[in-house]
């Protein structure tokens, strides 16, 4: 005999759970705590099985019967609903563990860290992930399609961050390729988005290119009052041609005072190649002064509050602002343009030697290795000439 709604409401909990049958395998189980759960009893291969259909009154009598009828049709076709439900739960659990965010973090922490990528590169990768997380971070990586991927990139683009949008797309592409290689997805939905993004505008770092103005800047650095390590960083930066991030992440163990060489590991270089920097007499004197302050362990230019982290990427630029130089006047990265321009204008040095000093990569690895050896002696002389030239400008001597 089938149940009625009034009967269901009237069922009271007992000392133990008990059942009340409806029809065609559907029944209601009443528990001592008062809860009432719908279940369906069915047979697969002669074996009795049961599956829960939800709790009353959230699942009404009519809804429970409809669910029962749908399940019985699937059972008649040879399906085991309980087994299907277990498989679906397992799949959902796996998908939840394979979200874009989880795969991206695995890519960063396992692959990128394992490959020895520079800390600055890791920080940028984590930043790109933070930008993408609100839109696709929670989604199973296999479910992300091109339109879903395009939405956060277009938001960045709308804010004027074209370069960031481009780099986020590139980062996401690497994550999807890693996901495909490890069996978490099958395609890279960013592959067809290249043409959908606006081309980033060329970025030029502000730099002082006139010798007289460079001399003024060097004198301003001498007169600038700040934290001693910051002051020495400002003094060293014009003499060497490394990128600001490479300078900030430099460690004392990379400096050979006897040979006057700073060897930067490949993991810290943009071109992923070890880069040797010849050090002039002036730079060695500044580093010796700095070593007496820091103790010569860990980072050459440590952060203000802890020696376990490098100097902030904003320290030198912030110092320029305090000295009265705007972001359109000079930047930390601008010292590279300054050196490149004035060294080339001097006519004293081979252009390839200058390029090698700036660690601009050569697409031909064999040629790059050959050039590094070929121009080393010239680079050593050029480094000393450049430091002497800066001293002359600082002293107000006329530039030739």
C-alpha positions as a printed NumPy array, in Angstrom:
array([[  0.   ,   0.   ,   0.   ],
       [  1.41 ,   3.358,  -1.015],
       [  2.123,   6.171,   1.415],
       [  0.302,   9.494,   1.701],
       [  1.616,  12.908,   2.712],
       [ -0.494,  12.903,   5.882],
       [  0.89 ,   9.52 ,   6.907],
       [  4.447,  10.713,   6.422],
       [  3.84 ,  13.757,   8.611],
       [  2.349,  11.505,  11.283],
       [  5.292,   9.096,  11.53 ],
       [  6.966,   9.646,  14.909],
       [ 10.541,   8.653,  15.794],
       [ 11.017,   5.499,  17.823],
       [ 13.794,   4.101,  19.967],
       [ 15.35 ,   2.6  ,  16.823],
       [ 15.088,   3.374,  13.126],
       [ 12.175,   1.827,  11.227],
       [ 10.941,   1.73 ,   7.621],
       [  7.667,   2.4  ,   5.886],
       [  7.265,   1.162,   2.298],
       [  5.702,   3.158,  -0.514],
       [  5.742,   1.102,  -3.714],
       [  8.102,  -0.296,  -6.379],
       [ 11.072,  -0.397,  -4.027],
       [ 10.683,   3.126,  -2.595],
       [ 10.508,   3.418,   1.177],
       [ 10.948,   5.961,   3.955],
       [ 13.286,   5.325,   6.874],
       [ 12.455,   7.154,  10.13 ],
       [ 15.33 ,   7.704,  12.575],
       [ 15.288,   8.249,  16.373],
       [ 16.378,  11.865,  15.883],
       [ 13.24 ,  12.551,  13.814],
       [ 14.832,  12.691,  10.376],
       [ 13.09 ,  10.862,   7.535],
       [ 15.181,   9.612,   4.573],
       [ 13.956,   8.316,   1.25 ],
       [ 15.664,   5.186,  -0.086],
       [ 15.206,   2.953,  -3.111],
       [ 15.762,  -0.793,  -2.924],
       [ 16.694,  -2.463,  -6.204],
       [ 18.532,  -5.511,  -7.554],
       [ 21.55 ,  -5.771,  -9.871],
       [ 22.628,  -9.267, -10.894],
       [ 20.429, -10.74 ,  -8.191],
       [ 22.142,  -8.677,  -5.499],
       [ 20.022,  -6.33 ,  -3.386],
       [ 21.237,  -2.736,  -3.307],
       [ 19.991,   0.548,  -1.88 ],
       [ 20.44 ,   4.19 ,  -2.782],
       [ 19.446,   7.321,  -0.857],
       [ 17.135,   9.795,  -2.598],
       [ 17.203,  12.631,  -0.06 ],
       [ 15.428,  13.672,   3.119],
       [ 11.734,  14.478,   3.582],
       [ 10.306,  17.177,   3.464],
       [ 13.066,  18.692,   1.257],
       [ 12.319,  15.831,  -1.141],
       [  8.545,  15.47 ,  -1.305],
       [  6.661,  12.232,  -1.847],
       [  5.972,  13.193,  -5.471],
       [  9.653,  14.121,  -6.093],
       [ 10.838,  10.856,  -4.523],
       [  8.548,   8.847,  -6.792],
       [  9.748,  10.687,  -9.893],
       [ 13.373,  10.029,  -8.902],
       [ 12.512,   6.363,  -8.277],
       [ 10.969,   5.995, -11.724],
       [ 13.984,   7.584, -13.45 ],
       [ 16.38 ,   5.309, -11.572],
       [ 14.347,   2.201, -12.37 ],
       [ 14.559,   3.044, -16.081],
       [ 18.361,   3.311, -15.791],
       [ 18.489,   0.037, -13.84 ],
       [ 16.46 ,  -1.65 , -16.578],
       [ 19.152,  -0.588, -19.054],
       [ 21.813,  -2.319, -16.967],
       [ 23.092,   0.65 , -14.93 ],
       [ 23.852,   0.479, -11.215],
       [ 22.837,   3.954,  -9.868],
       [ 24.731,   3.55 ,  -6.599],
       [ 27.939,   2.678,  -8.443],
       [ 27.42 ,   5.588, -10.867],
       [ 26.976,   7.954,  -7.917],
       [ 30.218,   6.735,  -6.326],
       [ 32.086,   7.227,  -9.6  ],
       [ 30.631,  10.728, -10.012],
       [ 31.659,  11.658,  -6.468],
       [ 35.167,  10.356,  -7.094],
       [ 35.375,  12.307, -10.354],
       [ 34.133,  15.47 ,  -8.637],
       [ 36.711,  15.002,  -5.891],
       [ 39.496,  14.608,  -8.427],
       [ 38.246,  17.639, -10.369],
       [ 38.161,  19.715,  -7.19 ],
       [ 41.786,  18.783,  -6.539],
       [ 42.659,  19.658, -10.138],
       [ 41.414,  23.229, -10.274],
       [ 43.335,  25.747, -12.324],
       [ 44.69 ,  27.223,  -9.096],
       [ 45.903,  23.898,  -7.687],
       [ 47.601,  22.894, -10.943],
       [ 49.125,  26.365, -11.316],
       [ 50.539,  26.246,  -7.784],
       [ 51.955,  22.798,  -8.466],
       [ 53.528,  24.12 , -11.664],
       [ 55.112,  27.04 ,  -9.79 ],
       [ 56.231,  25.251,  -6.617],
       [ 57.328,  21.978,  -8.199],
       [ 58.461,  22.734, -11.737],
       [ 59.571,  26.37 , -11.616],
       [ 61.184,  26.129,  -8.189],
       [ 62.707,  22.773,  -9.138],
       [ 64.261,  24.356, -12.222],
       [ 65.891,  27.003, -10.062],
       [ 63.957,  29.958, -11.462],
       [ 64.871,  33.342, -10.025],
       [ 62.841,  34.498,  -7.029],
       [ 61.661,  37.521,  -9.005],
       [ 60.317,  35.165, -11.698],
       [ 58.508,  33.084,  -9.069],
       [ 56.97 ,  36.198,  -7.52 ],
       [ 55.662,  37.298, -10.903],
       [ 54.196,  33.845, -11.588],
       [ 52.374,  33.918,  -8.236],
       [ 51.141,  37.421,  -9.05 ],
       [ 49.779,  36.272, -12.427],
       [ 47.973,  33.449, -10.625],
       [ 46.439,  35.913,  -8.159],
       [ 45.135,  37.963, -11.095],
       [ 43.513,  34.915, -12.716],
       [ 42.183,  33.241,  -9.558],
       [ 38.89 ,  35.168,  -9.198],
       [ 37.76 ,  34.144, -12.686],
       [ 39.06 ,  30.598, -13.19 ],
       [ 41.049,  29.605, -10.09 ],
       [ 38.233,  27.504,  -8.593],
       [ 37.339,  25.75 , -11.837],
       [ 38.572,  22.276, -12.807],
       [ 41.381,  23.007, -15.254],
       [ 39.812,  20.674, -17.822],
       [ 36.608,  22.784, -17.83 ],
       [ 38.23 ,  26.123, -18.653],
       [ 37.42 ,  27.099, -22.248],
       [ 38.74 ,  29.994, -24.381],
       [ 35.837,  32.311, -23.519],
       [ 36.318,  31.776, -19.77 ],
       [ 40.048,  32.394, -20.207],
       [ 39.515,  35.515, -22.277],
       [ 37.259,  37.267, -19.739],
       [ 39.912,  38.062, -17.06 ],
       [ 42.446,  38.986, -19.752],
       [ 40.031,  41.49 , -21.28 ],
       [ 39.427,  43.029, -17.846],
       [ 43.154,  43.622, -17.468],
       [ 43.276,  45.04 , -20.957],
       [ 40.341,  47.379, -20.241],
       [ 42.296,  48.838, -17.322],
       [ 45.138,  49.648, -19.696],
       [ 47.311,  46.708, -18.599],
       [ 47.964,  45.263, -22.04 ],
       [ 51.409,  43.911, -21.194],
       [ 50.08 ,  42.261, -18.023],
       [ 47.23 ,  40.667, -19.982],
       [ 49.73 ,  39.296, -22.497],
       [ 51.974,  37.876, -19.78 ],
       [ 49.016,  36.385, -17.89 ],
       [ 47.955,  34.592, -21.064],
       [ 51.497,  33.281, -21.503],
       [ 51.629,  32.103, -17.875],
       [ 48.233,  30.396, -18.173],
       [ 49.389,  28.681, -21.364],
       [ 52.348,  27.179, -19.524],
       [ 50.023,  25.964, -16.761],
       [ 47.648,  24.327, -19.268],
       [ 50.538,  22.643, -21.08 ],
       [ 51.811,  21.366, -17.738],
       [ 48.291,  20.176, -16.895],
       [ 48.068,  18.34 , -20.216],
       [ 51.455,  16.719, -19.692],
       [ 50.396,  15.487, -16.25 ],
       [ 46.973,  14.224, -17.37 ],
       [ 44.755,  16.903, -15.811],
       [ 43.526,  18.467, -19.061],
       [ 43.841,  17.839, -22.779],
       [ 44.009,  21.263, -24.433],
       [ 45.433,  24.746, -23.998],
       [ 42.475,  27.166, -24.37 ],
       [ 44.831,  30.16 , -24.53 ],
       [ 46.334,  29.006, -27.824],
       [ 43.671,  30.704, -29.945],
       [ 43.579,  33.916, -27.886],
       [ 46.722,  35.587, -29.214],
       [ 44.793,  37.463, -31.866],
       [ 42.065,  38.467, -29.402],
       [ 44.329,  40.669, -27.264],
       [ 45.564,  44.141, -28.113],
       [ 49.268,  44.462, -28.842],
       [ 51.084,  45.906, -25.792],
       [ 52.525,  49.349, -26.245],
       [ 56.318,  49.475, -26.306],
       [ 57.738,  50.09 , -22.84 ],
       [ 60.719,  52.364, -22.454],
       [ 62.478,  52.862, -19.138],
       [ 63.233,  56.48 , -18.379],
       [ 66.96 ,  57.156, -18.442],
       [ 69.378,  60.07 , -18.368],
       [ 71.385,  60.061, -21.602],
       [ 73.227,  63.413, -21.362],
       [ 76.662,  63.305, -19.66 ],
       [ 76.154,  66.588, -17.806],
       [ 72.804,  65.495, -16.358],
       [ 74.307,  62.133, -15.42 ],
       [ 76.984,  63.986, -13.467],
       [ 74.253,  65.921, -11.676],
       [ 72.527,  62.674, -10.731],
       [ 75.759,  61.183,  -9.376],
       [ 76.302,  64.265,  -7.221],
       [ 72.697,  64.076,  -6.04 ],
       [ 73.306,  60.47 ,  -4.976],
       [ 76.381,  61.555,  -3.011],
       [ 74.342,  64.199,  -1.188],
       [ 71.303,  61.988,  -0.608],
       [ 70.702,  61.002,   3.023],
       [ 69.319,  57.493,   3.428],
       [ 69.91 ,  54.028,   4.866],
       [ 73.607,  53.083,   4.323],
       [ 72.863,  49.97 ,   2.28 ],
       [ 70.493,  51.94 ,   0.054],
       [ 73.163,  54.618,  -0.405],
       [ 75.736,  52.038,  -1.477],
       [ 73.222,  50.397,  -3.831],
       [ 72.645,  53.786,  -5.473],
       [ 76.391,  54.249,  -5.841],
       [ 77.05 ,  50.768,  -7.265],
       [ 74.11 ,  50.717,  -9.71 ],
       [ 75.515,  53.211, -12.272],
       [ 78.793,  51.283, -12.571],
       [ 77.407,  47.859, -13.462],
       [ 75.087,  46.987, -16.313],
       [ 72.912,  44.315, -14.679],
       [ 69.138,  44.495, -14.424],
       [ 67.723,  45.805, -11.115],
       [ 66.328,  42.38 , -10.163],
       [ 69.655,  40.695, -10.856],
       [ 71.415,  43.264,  -8.706],
       [ 68.938,  43.013,  -5.816],
       [ 69.137,  39.215,  -5.721],
       [ 72.925,  39.118,  -5.846],
       [ 74.634,  37.125,  -3.07 ],
       [ 78.072,  37.528,  -1.571],
       [ 79.102,  34.01 ,  -2.578],
       [ 78.87 ,  35.131,  -6.215],
       [ 81.569,  37.804,  -5.77 ],
       [ 85.223,  36.916,  -6.326],
       [ 87.193,  39.871,  -4.943],
       [ 90.555,  38.477,  -6.032],
       [ 89.529,  38.031,  -9.659],
       [ 87.227,  41.091,  -9.585],
       [ 84.306,  39.116, -11.049],
       [ 80.661,  38.826, -10.088],
       [ 79.266,  35.566, -11.508],
       [ 75.467,  35.605, -11.643],
       [ 73.911,  32.104, -11.859],
       [ 71.737,  31.258, -14.861],
       [ 68.669,  30.929, -12.624],
       [ 68.795,  34.636, -11.839],
       [ 69.308,  35.807, -15.415],
       [ 66.573,  36.72 , -17.877],
       [ 68.324,  34.782, -20.652],
       [ 68.806,  31.745, -18.359],
       [ 72.578,  31.83 , -18.89 ],
       [ 75.343,  32.392, -16.36 ],
       [ 76.611,  35.942, -16.657],
       [ 80.046,  37.169, -15.539],
       [ 80.402,  40.843, -14.611],
       [ 83.892,  42.393, -14.475],
       [ 84.195,  44.692, -11.441],
       [ 86.091,  47.969, -11.586],
       [ 88.312,  49.253,  -8.814],
       [ 85.558,  51.655,  -7.704],
       [ 82.941,  48.907,  -7.48 ],
       [ 85.27 ,  46.68 ,  -5.461],
       [ 85.829,  49.552,  -3.007],
       [ 82.087,  50.108,  -2.648],
       [ 81.459,  46.375,  -2.162],
       [ 84.208,  46.186,   0.469],
       [ 82.503,  49.03 ,   2.357],
       [ 79.156,  47.271,   2.002],
       [ 80.576,  43.933,   3.155],
       [ 81.702,  45.552,   6.415],
       [ 78.069,  46.563,   7.037],
       [ 76.289,  43.348,   6.047],
       [ 78.888,  40.843,   7.247],
       [ 79.411,  39.378,   3.794],
       [ 76.759,  36.657,   4.13 ],
       [ 73.537,  36.175,   2.182],
       [ 72.244,  38.962,  -0.037],
       [ 74.617,  41.729,  -1.094],
       [ 71.777,  44.243,  -0.789],
       [ 69.48 ,  42.892,   1.956],
       [ 66.101,  44.316,   2.906],
       [ 65.865,  46.952,   5.621],
       [ 64.007,  44.772,   8.165],
       [ 65.553,  41.368,   7.48 ],
       [ 68.753,  40.004,   5.959],
       [ 66.814,  36.959,   4.731],
       [ 65.215,  38.884,   1.86 ],
       [ 66.692,  41.116,  -0.835],
       [ 66.16 ,  44.844,  -1.038],
       [ 62.701,  45.857,  -2.27 ],
       [ 62.349,  46.388,  -6.017],
       [ 61.026,  49.881,  -5.298],
       [ 63.928,  51.059,  -3.128],
       [ 66.104,  52.655,  -5.81 ],
       [ 63.2  ,  54.166,  -7.742],
       [ 61.712,  55.545,  -4.53 ],
       [ 65.087,  57.105,  -3.749],
       [ 65.093,  58.819,  -7.141],
       [ 61.658,  60.281,  -6.397],
       [ 62.865,  61.605,  -3.043],
       [ 65.827,  63.179,  -4.827],
       [ 63.415,  65.001,  -7.132],
       [ 63.659,  62.742, -10.198],
       [ 60.25 ,  61.673, -11.512],
       [ 59.48 ,  58.323, -13.134],
       [ 59.776,  60.12 , -16.476],
       [ 63.284,  61.344, -15.582],
       [ 65.097,  58.252, -14.343],
       [ 64.548,  54.641, -13.258],
       [ 66.775,  51.939, -11.825],
       [ 66.511,  50.053, -15.104],
       [ 67.433,  53.238, -16.919],
       [ 71.1  ,  52.893, -15.901],
       [ 71.372,  50.15 , -18.542],
       [ 70.158,  52.521, -21.271],
       [ 72.47 ,  55.214, -19.939],
       [ 75.505,  52.936, -20.147],
       [ 74.533,  51.483, -23.533],
       [ 74.002,  54.914, -25.091],
       [ 77.121,  56.626, -23.745],
       [ 79.417,  53.645, -24.3  ],
       [ 78.295,  53.363, -27.909],
       [ 78.627,  57.12 , -28.409],
       [ 82.198,  57.016, -27.098],
       [ 83.251,  54.972, -30.133],
       [ 85.865,  53.205, -28.02 ],
       [ 84.208,  49.819, -27.669],
       [ 82.973,  47.103, -29.965],
       [ 79.139,  47.052, -30.048],
       [ 79.155,  43.303, -29.367],
       [ 81.245,  43.867, -26.222],
       [ 78.652,  46.367, -24.989],
       [ 75.811,  43.96 , -25.79 ],
       [ 77.627,  41.174, -23.958],
       [ 78.101,  43.446, -20.929],
       [ 74.35 ,  44.105, -20.947],
       [ 73.714,  40.317, -21.063],
       [ 71.614,  40.63 , -24.181],
       [ 71.172,  37.032, -25.332],
       [ 72.432,  35.613, -28.603],
       [ 70.043,  33.271, -30.399],
       [ 73.044,  31.208, -31.498],
       [ 74.332,  29.49 , -28.352],
       [ 77.71 ,  28.58 , -29.913],
       [ 78.257,  32.113, -31.181],
       [ 77.196,  33.47 , -27.776],
       [ 79.766,  31.355, -25.983],
       [ 82.458,  32.371, -28.483],
       [ 81.644,  36.077, -28.134],
       [ 81.731,  35.918, -24.361],
       [ 85.339,  34.705, -24.495],
       [ 86.287,  36.955, -27.395],
       [ 85.181,  40.187, -25.69 ],
       [ 86.03 ,  39.441, -22.067],
       [ 89.315,  41.378, -22.013],
       [ 87.634,  44.308, -23.698],
       [ 84.776,  44.181, -21.201],
       [ 87.233,  44.291, -18.294],
       [ 88.876,  47.423, -19.747],
       [ 85.473,  48.909, -20.562],
       [ 84.217,  48.395, -16.992],
       [ 87.19 ,  50.294, -15.573],
       [ 86.935,  53.027, -18.22 ],
       [ 83.224,  53.466, -17.459],
       [ 83.826,  53.827, -13.713],
       [ 86.592,  56.366, -14.334],
       [ 84.285,  58.209, -16.728],
       [ 81.543,  58.333, -14.074],
       [ 84.053,  59.735, -11.579],
       [ 84.935,  62.465, -14.045],
       [ 81.287,  63.344, -14.565],
       [ 80.684,  63.372, -10.822],
       [ 83.586,  65.777, -10.438],
       [ 82.029,  68.057, -13.057],
       [ 84.683,  67.5  , -15.699],
       [ 83.566,  68.131, -19.242],
       [ 82.579,  64.982, -21.124],
       [ 84.331,  64.285, -24.407]])
